[in-house]
Coordinates of C-alpha atoms in Angstrom, one line a residue:
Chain A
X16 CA 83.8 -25.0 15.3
X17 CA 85.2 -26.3 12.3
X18 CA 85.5 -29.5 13.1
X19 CA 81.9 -29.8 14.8
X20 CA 80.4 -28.3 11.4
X21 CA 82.2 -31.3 9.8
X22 CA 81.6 -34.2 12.1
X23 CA 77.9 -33.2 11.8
X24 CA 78.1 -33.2 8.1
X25 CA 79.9 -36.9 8.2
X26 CA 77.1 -38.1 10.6
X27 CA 74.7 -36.9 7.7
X28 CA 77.0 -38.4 5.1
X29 CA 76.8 -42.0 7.0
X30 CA 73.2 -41.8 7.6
X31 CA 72.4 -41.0 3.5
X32 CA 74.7 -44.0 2.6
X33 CA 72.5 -46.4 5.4
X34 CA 69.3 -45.1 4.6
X35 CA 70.2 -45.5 0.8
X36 CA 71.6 -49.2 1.5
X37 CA 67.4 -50.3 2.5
X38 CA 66.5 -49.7 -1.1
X39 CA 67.3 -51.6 -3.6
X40 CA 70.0 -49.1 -4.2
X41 CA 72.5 -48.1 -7.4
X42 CA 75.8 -48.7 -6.5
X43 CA 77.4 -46.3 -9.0
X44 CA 74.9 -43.2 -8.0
X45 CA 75.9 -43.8 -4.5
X46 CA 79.3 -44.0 -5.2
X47 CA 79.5 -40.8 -7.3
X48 CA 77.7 -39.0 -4.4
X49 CA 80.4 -40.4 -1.5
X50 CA 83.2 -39.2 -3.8
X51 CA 82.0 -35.6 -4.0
X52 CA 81.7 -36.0 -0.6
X53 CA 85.3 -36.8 0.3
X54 CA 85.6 -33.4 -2.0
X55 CA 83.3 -31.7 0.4
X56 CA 84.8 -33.0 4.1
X57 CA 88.5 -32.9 3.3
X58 CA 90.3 -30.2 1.8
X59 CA 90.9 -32.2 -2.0
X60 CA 90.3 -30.8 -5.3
X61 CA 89.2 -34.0 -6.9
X62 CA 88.7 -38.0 -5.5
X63 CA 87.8 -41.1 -7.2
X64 CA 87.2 -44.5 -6.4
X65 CA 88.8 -47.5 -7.7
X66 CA 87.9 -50.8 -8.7
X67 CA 90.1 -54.4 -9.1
X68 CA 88.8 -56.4 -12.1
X69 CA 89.1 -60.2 -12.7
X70 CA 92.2 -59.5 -13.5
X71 CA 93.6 -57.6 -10.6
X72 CA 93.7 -54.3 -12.7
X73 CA 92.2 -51.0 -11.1
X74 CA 89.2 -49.7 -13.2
X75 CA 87.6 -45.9 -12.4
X76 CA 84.4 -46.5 -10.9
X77 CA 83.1 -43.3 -9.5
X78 CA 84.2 -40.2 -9.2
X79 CA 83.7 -36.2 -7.7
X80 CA 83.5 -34.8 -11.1
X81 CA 83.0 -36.7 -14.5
X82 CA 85.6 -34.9 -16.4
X83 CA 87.6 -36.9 -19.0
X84 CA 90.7 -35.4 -18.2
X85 CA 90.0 -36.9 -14.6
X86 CA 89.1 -40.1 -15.7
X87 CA 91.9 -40.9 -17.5
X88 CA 94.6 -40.1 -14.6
X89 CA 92.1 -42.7 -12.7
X90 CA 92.9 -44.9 -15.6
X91 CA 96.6 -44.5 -15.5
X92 CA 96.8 -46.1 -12.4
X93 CA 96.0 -49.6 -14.1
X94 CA 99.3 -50.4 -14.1
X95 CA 100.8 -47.9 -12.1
X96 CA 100.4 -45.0 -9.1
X97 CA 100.0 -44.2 -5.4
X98 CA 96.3 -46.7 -5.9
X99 CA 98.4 -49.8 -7.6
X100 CA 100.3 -49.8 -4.8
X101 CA 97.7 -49.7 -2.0
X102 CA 95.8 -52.3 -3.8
X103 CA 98.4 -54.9 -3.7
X104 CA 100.2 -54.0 -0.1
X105 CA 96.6 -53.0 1.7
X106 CA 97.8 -49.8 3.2
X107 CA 97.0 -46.5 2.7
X108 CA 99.4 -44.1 0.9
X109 CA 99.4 -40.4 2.3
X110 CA 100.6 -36.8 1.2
X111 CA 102.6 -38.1 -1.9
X112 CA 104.2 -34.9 -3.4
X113 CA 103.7 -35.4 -7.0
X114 CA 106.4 -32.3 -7.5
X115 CA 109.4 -34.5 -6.1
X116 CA 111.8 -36.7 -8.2
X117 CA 110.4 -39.9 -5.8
X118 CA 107.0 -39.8 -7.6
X119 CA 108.6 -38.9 -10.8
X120 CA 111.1 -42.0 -10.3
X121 CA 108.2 -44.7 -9.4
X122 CA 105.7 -43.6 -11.7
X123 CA 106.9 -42.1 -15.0
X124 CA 103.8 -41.4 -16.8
X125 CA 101.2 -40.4 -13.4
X126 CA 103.0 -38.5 -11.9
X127 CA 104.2 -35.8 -14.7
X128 CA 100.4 -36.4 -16.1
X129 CA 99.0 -35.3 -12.2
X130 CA 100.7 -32.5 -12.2
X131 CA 100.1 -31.4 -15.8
X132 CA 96.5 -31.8 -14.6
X133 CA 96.8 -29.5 -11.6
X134 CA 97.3 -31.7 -9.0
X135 CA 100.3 -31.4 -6.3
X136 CA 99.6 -34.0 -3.7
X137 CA 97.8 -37.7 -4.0
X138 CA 96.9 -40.0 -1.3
X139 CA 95.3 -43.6 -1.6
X140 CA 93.5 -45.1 0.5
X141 CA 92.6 -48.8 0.4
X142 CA 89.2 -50.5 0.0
X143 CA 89.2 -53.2 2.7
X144 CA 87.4 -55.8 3.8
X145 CA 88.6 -57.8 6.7
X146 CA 91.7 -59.1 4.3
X147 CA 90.8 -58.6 0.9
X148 CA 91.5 -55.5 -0.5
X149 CA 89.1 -54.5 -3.8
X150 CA 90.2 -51.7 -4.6
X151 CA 91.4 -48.1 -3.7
X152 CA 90.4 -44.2 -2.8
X153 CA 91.9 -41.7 -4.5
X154 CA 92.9 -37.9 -3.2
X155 CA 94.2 -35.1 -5.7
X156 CA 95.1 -31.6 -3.8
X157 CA 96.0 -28.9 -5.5
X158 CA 97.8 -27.3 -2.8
X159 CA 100.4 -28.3 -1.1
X160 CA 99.0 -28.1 2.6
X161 CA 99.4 -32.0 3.9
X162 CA 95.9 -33.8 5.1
X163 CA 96.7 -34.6 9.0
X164 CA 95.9 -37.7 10.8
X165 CA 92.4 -36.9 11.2
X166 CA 92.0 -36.1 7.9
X167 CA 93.6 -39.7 6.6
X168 CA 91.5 -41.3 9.4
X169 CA 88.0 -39.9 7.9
X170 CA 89.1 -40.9 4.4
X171 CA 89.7 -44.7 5.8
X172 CA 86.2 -44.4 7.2
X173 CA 84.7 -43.0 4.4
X174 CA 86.5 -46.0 1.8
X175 CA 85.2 -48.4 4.2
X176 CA 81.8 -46.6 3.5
X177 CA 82.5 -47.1 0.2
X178 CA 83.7 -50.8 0.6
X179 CA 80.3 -51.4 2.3
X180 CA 78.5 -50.0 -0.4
X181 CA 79.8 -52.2 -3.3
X182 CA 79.7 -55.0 -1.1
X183 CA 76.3 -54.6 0.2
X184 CA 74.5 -54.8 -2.8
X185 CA 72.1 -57.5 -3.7
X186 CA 73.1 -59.9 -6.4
X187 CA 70.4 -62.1 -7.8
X188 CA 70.4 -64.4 -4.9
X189 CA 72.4 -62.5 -2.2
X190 CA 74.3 -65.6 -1.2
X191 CA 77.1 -65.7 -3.2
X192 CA 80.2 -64.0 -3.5
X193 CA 81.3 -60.5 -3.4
X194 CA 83.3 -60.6 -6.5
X195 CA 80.0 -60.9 -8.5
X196 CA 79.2 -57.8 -6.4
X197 CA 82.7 -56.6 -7.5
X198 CA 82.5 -57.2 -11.3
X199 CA 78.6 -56.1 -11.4
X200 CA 79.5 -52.2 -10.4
X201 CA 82.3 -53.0 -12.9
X202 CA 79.7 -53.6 -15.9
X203 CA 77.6 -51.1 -14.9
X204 CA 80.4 -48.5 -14.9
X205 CA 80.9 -49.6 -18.6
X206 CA 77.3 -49.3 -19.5
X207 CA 77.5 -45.8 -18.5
X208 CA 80.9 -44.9 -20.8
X209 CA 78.9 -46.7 -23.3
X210 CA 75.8 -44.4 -23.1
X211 CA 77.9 -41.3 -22.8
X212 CA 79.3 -42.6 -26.2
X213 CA 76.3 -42.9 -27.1
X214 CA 73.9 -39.6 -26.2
X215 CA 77.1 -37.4 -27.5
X216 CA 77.1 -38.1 -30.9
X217 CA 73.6 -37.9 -31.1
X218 CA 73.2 -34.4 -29.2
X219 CA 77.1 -33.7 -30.6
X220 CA 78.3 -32.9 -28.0
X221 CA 81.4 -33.8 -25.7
X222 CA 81.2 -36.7 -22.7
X223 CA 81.1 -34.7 -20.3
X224 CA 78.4 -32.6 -21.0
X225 CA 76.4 -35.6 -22.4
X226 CA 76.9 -37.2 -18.9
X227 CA 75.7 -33.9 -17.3
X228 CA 72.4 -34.0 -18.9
X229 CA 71.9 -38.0 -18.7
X230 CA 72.3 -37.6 -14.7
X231 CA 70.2 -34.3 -14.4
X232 CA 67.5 -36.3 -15.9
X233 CA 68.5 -39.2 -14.3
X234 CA 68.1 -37.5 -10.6
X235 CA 64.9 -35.4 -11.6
X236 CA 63.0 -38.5 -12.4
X237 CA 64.2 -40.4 -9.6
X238 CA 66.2 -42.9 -12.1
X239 CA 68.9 -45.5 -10.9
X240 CA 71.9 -44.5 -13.5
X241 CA 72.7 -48.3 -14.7
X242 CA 69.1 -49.1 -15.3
X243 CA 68.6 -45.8 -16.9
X244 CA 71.4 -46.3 -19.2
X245 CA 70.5 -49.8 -20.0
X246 CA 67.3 -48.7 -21.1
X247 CA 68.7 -46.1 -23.7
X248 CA 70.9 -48.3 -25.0
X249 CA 68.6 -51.5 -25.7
X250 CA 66.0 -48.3 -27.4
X251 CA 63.1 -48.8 -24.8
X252 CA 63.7 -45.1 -23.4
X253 CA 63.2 -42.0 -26.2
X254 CA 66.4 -40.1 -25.5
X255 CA 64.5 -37.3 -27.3
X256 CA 62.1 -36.6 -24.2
X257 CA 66.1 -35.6 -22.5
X258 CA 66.8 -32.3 -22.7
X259 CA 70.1 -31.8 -24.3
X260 CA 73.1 -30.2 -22.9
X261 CA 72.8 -26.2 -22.9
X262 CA 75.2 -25.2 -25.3
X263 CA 73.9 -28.1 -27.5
X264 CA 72.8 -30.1 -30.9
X265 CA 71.9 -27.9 -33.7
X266 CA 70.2 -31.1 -34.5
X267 CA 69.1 -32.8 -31.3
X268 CA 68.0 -35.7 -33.1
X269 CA 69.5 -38.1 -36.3
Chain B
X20 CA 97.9 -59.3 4.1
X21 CA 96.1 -59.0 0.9
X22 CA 94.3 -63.0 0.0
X23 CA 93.9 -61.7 -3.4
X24 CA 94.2 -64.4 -5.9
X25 CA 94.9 -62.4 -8.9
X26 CA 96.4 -64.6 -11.1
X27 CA 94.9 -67.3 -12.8
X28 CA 96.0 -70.9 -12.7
X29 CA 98.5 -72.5 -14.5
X30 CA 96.0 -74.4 -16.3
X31 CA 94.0 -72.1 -17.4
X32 CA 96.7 -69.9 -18.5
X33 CA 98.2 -73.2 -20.6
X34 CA 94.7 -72.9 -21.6
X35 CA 94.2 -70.1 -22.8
X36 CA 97.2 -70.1 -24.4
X37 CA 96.4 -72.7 -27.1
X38 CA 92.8 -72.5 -27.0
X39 CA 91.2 -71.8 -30.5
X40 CA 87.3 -70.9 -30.5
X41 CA 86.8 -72.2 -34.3
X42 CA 88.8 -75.5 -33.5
X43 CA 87.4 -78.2 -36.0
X44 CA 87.4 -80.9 -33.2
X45 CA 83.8 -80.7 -32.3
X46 CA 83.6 -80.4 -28.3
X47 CA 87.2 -80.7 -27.8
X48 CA 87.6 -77.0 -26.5
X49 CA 84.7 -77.5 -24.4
X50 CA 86.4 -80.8 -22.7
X51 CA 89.4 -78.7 -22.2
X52 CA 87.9 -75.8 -20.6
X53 CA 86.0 -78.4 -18.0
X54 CA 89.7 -80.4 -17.3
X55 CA 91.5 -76.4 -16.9
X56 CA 88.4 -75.4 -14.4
X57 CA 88.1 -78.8 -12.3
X58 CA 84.3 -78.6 -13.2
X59 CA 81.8 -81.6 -13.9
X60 CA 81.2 -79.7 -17.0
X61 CA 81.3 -76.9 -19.6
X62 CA 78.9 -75.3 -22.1
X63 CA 79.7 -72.4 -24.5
X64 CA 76.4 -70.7 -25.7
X65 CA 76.4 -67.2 -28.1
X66 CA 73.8 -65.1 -28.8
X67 CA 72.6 -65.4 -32.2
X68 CA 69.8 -63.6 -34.9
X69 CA 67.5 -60.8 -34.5
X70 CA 66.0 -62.6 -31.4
X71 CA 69.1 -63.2 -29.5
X72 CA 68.9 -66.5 -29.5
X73 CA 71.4 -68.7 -26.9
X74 CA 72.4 -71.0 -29.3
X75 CA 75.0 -73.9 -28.2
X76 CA 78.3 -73.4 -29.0
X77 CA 79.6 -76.5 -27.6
X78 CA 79.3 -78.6 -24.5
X79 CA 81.4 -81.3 -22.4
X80 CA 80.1 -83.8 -21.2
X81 CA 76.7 -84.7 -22.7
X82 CA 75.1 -83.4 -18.8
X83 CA 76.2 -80.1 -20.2
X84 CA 74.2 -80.2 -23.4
X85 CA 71.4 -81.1 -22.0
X86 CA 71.6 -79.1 -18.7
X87 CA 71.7 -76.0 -21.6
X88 CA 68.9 -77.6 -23.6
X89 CA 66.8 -77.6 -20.4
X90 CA 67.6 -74.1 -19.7
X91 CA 66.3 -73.1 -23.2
X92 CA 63.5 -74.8 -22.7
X93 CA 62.0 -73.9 -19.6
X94 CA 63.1 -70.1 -20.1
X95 CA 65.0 -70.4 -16.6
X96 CA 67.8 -70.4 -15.4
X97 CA 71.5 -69.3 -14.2
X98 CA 72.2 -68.6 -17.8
X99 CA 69.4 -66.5 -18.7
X100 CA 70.0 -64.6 -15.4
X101 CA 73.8 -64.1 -15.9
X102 CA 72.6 -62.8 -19.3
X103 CA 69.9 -60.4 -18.4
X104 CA 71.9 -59.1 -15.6
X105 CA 75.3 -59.1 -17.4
X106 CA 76.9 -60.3 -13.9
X107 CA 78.4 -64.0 -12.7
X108 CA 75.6 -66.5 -11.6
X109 CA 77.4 -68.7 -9.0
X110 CA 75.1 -71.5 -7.5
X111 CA 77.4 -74.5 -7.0
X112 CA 74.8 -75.9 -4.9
X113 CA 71.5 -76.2 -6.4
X114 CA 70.0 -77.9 -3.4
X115 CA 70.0 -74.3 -1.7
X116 CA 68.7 -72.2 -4.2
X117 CA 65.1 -71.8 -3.2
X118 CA 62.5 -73.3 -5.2
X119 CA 61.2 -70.5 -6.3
X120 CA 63.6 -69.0 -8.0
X121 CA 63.5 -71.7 -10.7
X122 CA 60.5 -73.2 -10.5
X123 CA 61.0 -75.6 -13.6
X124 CA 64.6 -75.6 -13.7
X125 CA 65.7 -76.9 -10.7
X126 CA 63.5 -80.5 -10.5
X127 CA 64.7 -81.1 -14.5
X128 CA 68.5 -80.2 -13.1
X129 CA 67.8 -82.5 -10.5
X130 CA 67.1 -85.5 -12.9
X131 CA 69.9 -84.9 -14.9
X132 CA 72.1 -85.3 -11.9
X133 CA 73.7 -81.6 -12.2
X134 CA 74.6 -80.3 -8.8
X135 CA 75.5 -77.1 -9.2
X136 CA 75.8 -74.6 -12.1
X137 CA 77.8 -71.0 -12.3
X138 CA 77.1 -68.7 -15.2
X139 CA 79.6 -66.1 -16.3
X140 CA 78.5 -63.6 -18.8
X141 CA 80.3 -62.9 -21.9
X142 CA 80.5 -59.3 -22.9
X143 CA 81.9 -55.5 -21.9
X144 CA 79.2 -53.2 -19.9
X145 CA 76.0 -53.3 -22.3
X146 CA 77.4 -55.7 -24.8
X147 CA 75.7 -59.0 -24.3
X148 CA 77.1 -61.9 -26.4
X149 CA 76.7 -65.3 -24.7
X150 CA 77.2 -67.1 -21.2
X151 CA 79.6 -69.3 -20.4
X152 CA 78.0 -72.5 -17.9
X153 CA 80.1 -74.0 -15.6
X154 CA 79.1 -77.4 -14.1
X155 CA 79.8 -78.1 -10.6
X156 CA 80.2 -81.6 -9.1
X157 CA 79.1 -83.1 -6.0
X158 CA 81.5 -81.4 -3.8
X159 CA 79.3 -78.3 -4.0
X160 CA 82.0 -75.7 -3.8
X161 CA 83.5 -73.1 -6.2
X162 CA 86.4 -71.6 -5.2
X163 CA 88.1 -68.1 -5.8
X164 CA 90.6 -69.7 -7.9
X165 CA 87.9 -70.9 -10.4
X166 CA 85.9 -68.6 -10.1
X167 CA 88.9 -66.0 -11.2
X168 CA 89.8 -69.0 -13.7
X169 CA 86.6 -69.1 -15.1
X170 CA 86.2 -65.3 -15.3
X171 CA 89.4 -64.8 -17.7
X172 CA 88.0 -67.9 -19.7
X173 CA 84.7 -65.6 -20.3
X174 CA 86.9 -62.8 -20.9
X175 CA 89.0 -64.6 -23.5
X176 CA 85.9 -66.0 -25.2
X177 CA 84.5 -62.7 -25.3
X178 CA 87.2 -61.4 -27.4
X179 CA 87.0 -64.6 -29.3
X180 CA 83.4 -63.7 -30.2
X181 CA 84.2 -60.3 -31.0
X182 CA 86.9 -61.3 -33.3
X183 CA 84.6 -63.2 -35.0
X184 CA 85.6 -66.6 -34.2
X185 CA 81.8 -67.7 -33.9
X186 CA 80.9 -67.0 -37.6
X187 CA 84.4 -68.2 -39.0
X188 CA 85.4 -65.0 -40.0
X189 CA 89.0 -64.4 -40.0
X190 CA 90.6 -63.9 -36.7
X191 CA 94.4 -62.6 -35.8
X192 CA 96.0 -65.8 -35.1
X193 CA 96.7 -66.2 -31.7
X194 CA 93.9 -63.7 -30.9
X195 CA 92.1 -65.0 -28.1
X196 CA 93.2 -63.9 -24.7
X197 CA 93.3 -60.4 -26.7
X198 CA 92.8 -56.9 -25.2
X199 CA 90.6 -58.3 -22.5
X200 CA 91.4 -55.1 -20.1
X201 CA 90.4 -52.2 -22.2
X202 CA 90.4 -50.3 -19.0
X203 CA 89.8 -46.7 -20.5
X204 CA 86.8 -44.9 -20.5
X205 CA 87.4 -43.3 -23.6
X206 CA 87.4 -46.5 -25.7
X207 CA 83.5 -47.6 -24.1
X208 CA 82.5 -44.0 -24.7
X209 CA 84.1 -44.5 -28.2
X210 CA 82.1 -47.3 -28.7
X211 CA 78.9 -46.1 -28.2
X212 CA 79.7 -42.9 -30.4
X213 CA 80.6 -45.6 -33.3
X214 CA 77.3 -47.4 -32.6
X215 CA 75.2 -44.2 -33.4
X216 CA 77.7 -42.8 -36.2
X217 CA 77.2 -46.3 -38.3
X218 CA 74.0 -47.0 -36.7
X219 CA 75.2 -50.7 -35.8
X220 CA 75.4 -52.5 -31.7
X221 CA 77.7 -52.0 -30.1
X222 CA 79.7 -55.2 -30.3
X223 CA 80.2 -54.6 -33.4
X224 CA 81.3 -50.8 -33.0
X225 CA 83.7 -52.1 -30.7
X226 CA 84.9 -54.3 -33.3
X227 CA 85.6 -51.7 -35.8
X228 CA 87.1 -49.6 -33.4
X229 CA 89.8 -52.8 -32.6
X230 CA 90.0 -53.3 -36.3
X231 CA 91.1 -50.0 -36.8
X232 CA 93.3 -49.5 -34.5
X233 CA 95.1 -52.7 -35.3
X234 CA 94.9 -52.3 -38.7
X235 CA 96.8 -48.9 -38.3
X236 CA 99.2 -50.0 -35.3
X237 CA 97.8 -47.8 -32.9
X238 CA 96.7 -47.6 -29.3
X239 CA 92.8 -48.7 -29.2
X240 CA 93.6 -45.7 -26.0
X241 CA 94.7 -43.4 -28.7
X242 CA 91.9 -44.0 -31.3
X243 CA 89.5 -43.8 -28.9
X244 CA 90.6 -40.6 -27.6
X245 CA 90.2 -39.5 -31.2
X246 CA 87.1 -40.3 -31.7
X247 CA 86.0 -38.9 -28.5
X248 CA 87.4 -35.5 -29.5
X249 CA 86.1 -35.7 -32.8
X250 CA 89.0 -35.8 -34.9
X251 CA 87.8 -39.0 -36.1
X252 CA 84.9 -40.3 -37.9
X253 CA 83.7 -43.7 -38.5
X254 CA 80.5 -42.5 -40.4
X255 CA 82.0 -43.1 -43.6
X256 CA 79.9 -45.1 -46.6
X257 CA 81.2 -48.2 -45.5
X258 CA 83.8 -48.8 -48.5
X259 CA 86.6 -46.8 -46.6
X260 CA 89.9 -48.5 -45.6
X261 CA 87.9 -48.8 -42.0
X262 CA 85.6 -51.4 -43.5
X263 CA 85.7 -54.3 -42.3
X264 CA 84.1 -56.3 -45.2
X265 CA 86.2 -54.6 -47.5
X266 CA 83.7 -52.5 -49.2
X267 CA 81.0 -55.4 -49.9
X268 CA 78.4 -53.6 -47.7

């Protein structure tokens, strides 16, 4: 019964991604929604998707939840973690106690920082196309109950999603290379850390909350998330006519 | 399995290595950059004044220099695409790029006997600070390993131009490759609380942040952390040890 309710739920999960591909789509908006997804289908506290730059290095790209704390274990992984490792060998890394001395041994400063976080398990699944691998999907559980076979095989399908997704979206001419494709959700995903920056010291308020109201508004007026934040930060959007996060700003404005 | 090519050439490496953006020797860098790529040719351009002007940093061979003239001329272009969308313009064959796109552009291109031209953007998220132009010759091909060669040259110019290097301000010696990766949220959110706290872009937020962490030997991670949380404060009058005109402005 279970497992009908979710296989009906992943049918609706690929058919949002497709029908969101026709547009002229924002690939960070979609990718924020299929991580919170992965939250929702498979029993994991948190997941995030990862990025290679130019460089080879894994950058954060989207996430379930926004929260700093989150972001920076993504970020830890630039040089090492269960998602370095699926990056460079291509195959996915499952049910990796982050209690045992073997995580503590390969990855001195993730794994003790997973755990202070709350997390007891990580898995990593790569994002592959054909043979290139671009990045990497990242499982936290807080509990220690192991994601079967199944489980792994929907989180393959649902990085492939994801693969699809970043790969699929329209550079300026279409023809060229899926690295631009690559390094485009890249800048994007900066413009946004930028513009958090940005509308918490003018609301004074933290990140995360900052974030919260930028995508409320964002969603409410139907606003692709990079353009949105491009437009705040070149000053052609009034950040004033955003409501400000609840507990916020005793001075909204400068 | 994985056909990642994640490390750059030799050549460009070597490169990068020795490669100084304020080097007297007129084009010279430019010359070098074209020989490390295998490209027909190489143009540097920044973004300069109020307007945000491309202006011509340099330029190997003279194809280049005019290829970026034309650009600047017409309003079209690779370059002003790569800059307005802050992403990597690749078109090593112009012959396939449909008239439309650049109406002007492509017959002048034509004349000048350029083939094909990629664009790389120089800047981090919604920093915009120039383009990097990379000629392509008659083989009409661009391959991964230039194109990830030509990607850490816009990354290391970049840097170059945040250090300063375009208005001869002192840079660290040996600066330019430089902290290409800052690969943690905190230090782009830091940068755009800097840009509203000093009311300045946020290139040149980013640049204080770097300044000050340097200055002080930490982390940029562990500044930027600080600023994030608040324990830190850039807002000061602008003669503070954080200044980096040294309490001129």
């Amino acid at each position: 019964m279970i497992v009908m309710a979710r296989e009906r739920r992943l049918a609706e999960v690929f058919v949002e991604v497709a029908d969101s591909l026709i547009d002229d789509f924002d690939v960070i908006d979609l990718l924020q929604r299929l991580s919170a997804r992965c939250v929702e289908l498979l029993d994991v506290a948190a997941a995030g998707i990862m990025l290679a730059d130019a460089h080879g290095e894994l950058q954060t790209i989207a996430a379930s939840d926004e929260h700093t704390h989150l972001l920076e274990l993504f970020a830890l992984q630039h040089d090492q973690g269960p998602c370095v490792e699926c990056y460079r060998s291509g195959a996915a890394r499952s049910n990796i106690d982050l209690t045992g001395p073997e995580a503590a041994a390969a990855w001195p400063s993730f794994a003790p920082r997973a755990r202070a976080t709350g997390y007891l398990t990580t898995h990593a699944v790569p994002l592959r196309l054909r043979h290139r691998v671009v990045g990497a999907l990242n499982l936290f559980q807080t509990g220690p109950v192991p994601l079967g076979d199944d489980d792994i095989a929907l989180a393959q399908a649902l990085a492939d999603v994801a693969t699809i997704t970043i790969l699929q979206q329209r550079t300026l001419e279409q023809a060229y290379v899926d690295k631009s494709q690559v390094e485009h959700a890249l800048a994007s995903r900066v413009r946004i850390e930028q513009v958090k920056g940005i509308l918490a010291e003018r609301w004074n308020s933290g990140v995360d909350e900052a974030f919260a109201a930028f995508r409320a508004y964002a969603r409410a007026h139907h606003l692709r998330l990079a353009d949105f934040a491009s437009r705040i930060i070149d000053g052609s959007f009034d950040t004033a006519t955003i409501p400000g996060p609840r507990p916020a700003a005793r001075e909204p404005r400068d | 399995m994985a056909e990642r090519s994640q490390v750059i050439s030799d050549g460009m490496a070597d490169l990068l290595r020795s490669l100084r953006l304020e080097d007297g020797g007129g084009d010279a860098p430019a010359a070098a950059c074209a020989r490390a790529l295998g490209a027909a040719g190489v143009a540097v351009s920044v973004l300069v004044g109020e307007d945000r002007v491309a202006e011509l940093l340099w330029s190997h061979p003279a194809a280049s220099e005019r290829f970026e003239n034309l650009q600047f001329t017409v309003g079209e272009g690779p370059g002003p695409d790569a800059l307005r969308a802050g992403v990597p313009v690749v078109e090593p064959d112009l012959d396939r790029v449909r008239p439309e796109r650049w109406p002007a552009l492509l017959p002048g291109a034509r004349e000048l006997g350029v083939h094909g031209v990629c664009c790389f953007p120089l800047g981090v998220g919604a920093i915009r600070l120039g383009v990097l132009t990379v000629l392509c010759d008659e083989k009409r091909h661009f391959s991964d390993q230039q194109f990830d060669d030509a990607q850490a040259l816009a990354a290391a110019l970049t840097c170059a131009v945040l250090n300063g290097g375009l208005t001869g301000a002192p840079s660290t010696p040996g600066a330019l490759p430089g902290p290409v990766g800052l690969n943690r949220a905190a230090v782009h959110q830091a940068t755009g609380m800097i840009s509203v706290q000093l009311g300045v872009p946020l290139a040149e937020a980013l640049l204080r942040l770097r300044a000050h962490a340097y200055g002080s030997g930490l982390d940029i991670g562990e500044v930027a952390a600080e600023v994030v949380t608040r324990t830190l404060r850039f807002d000061d009058d602008g003669t503070g040890p954080n200044s980096p005109d040294r309490g001129k402005g």
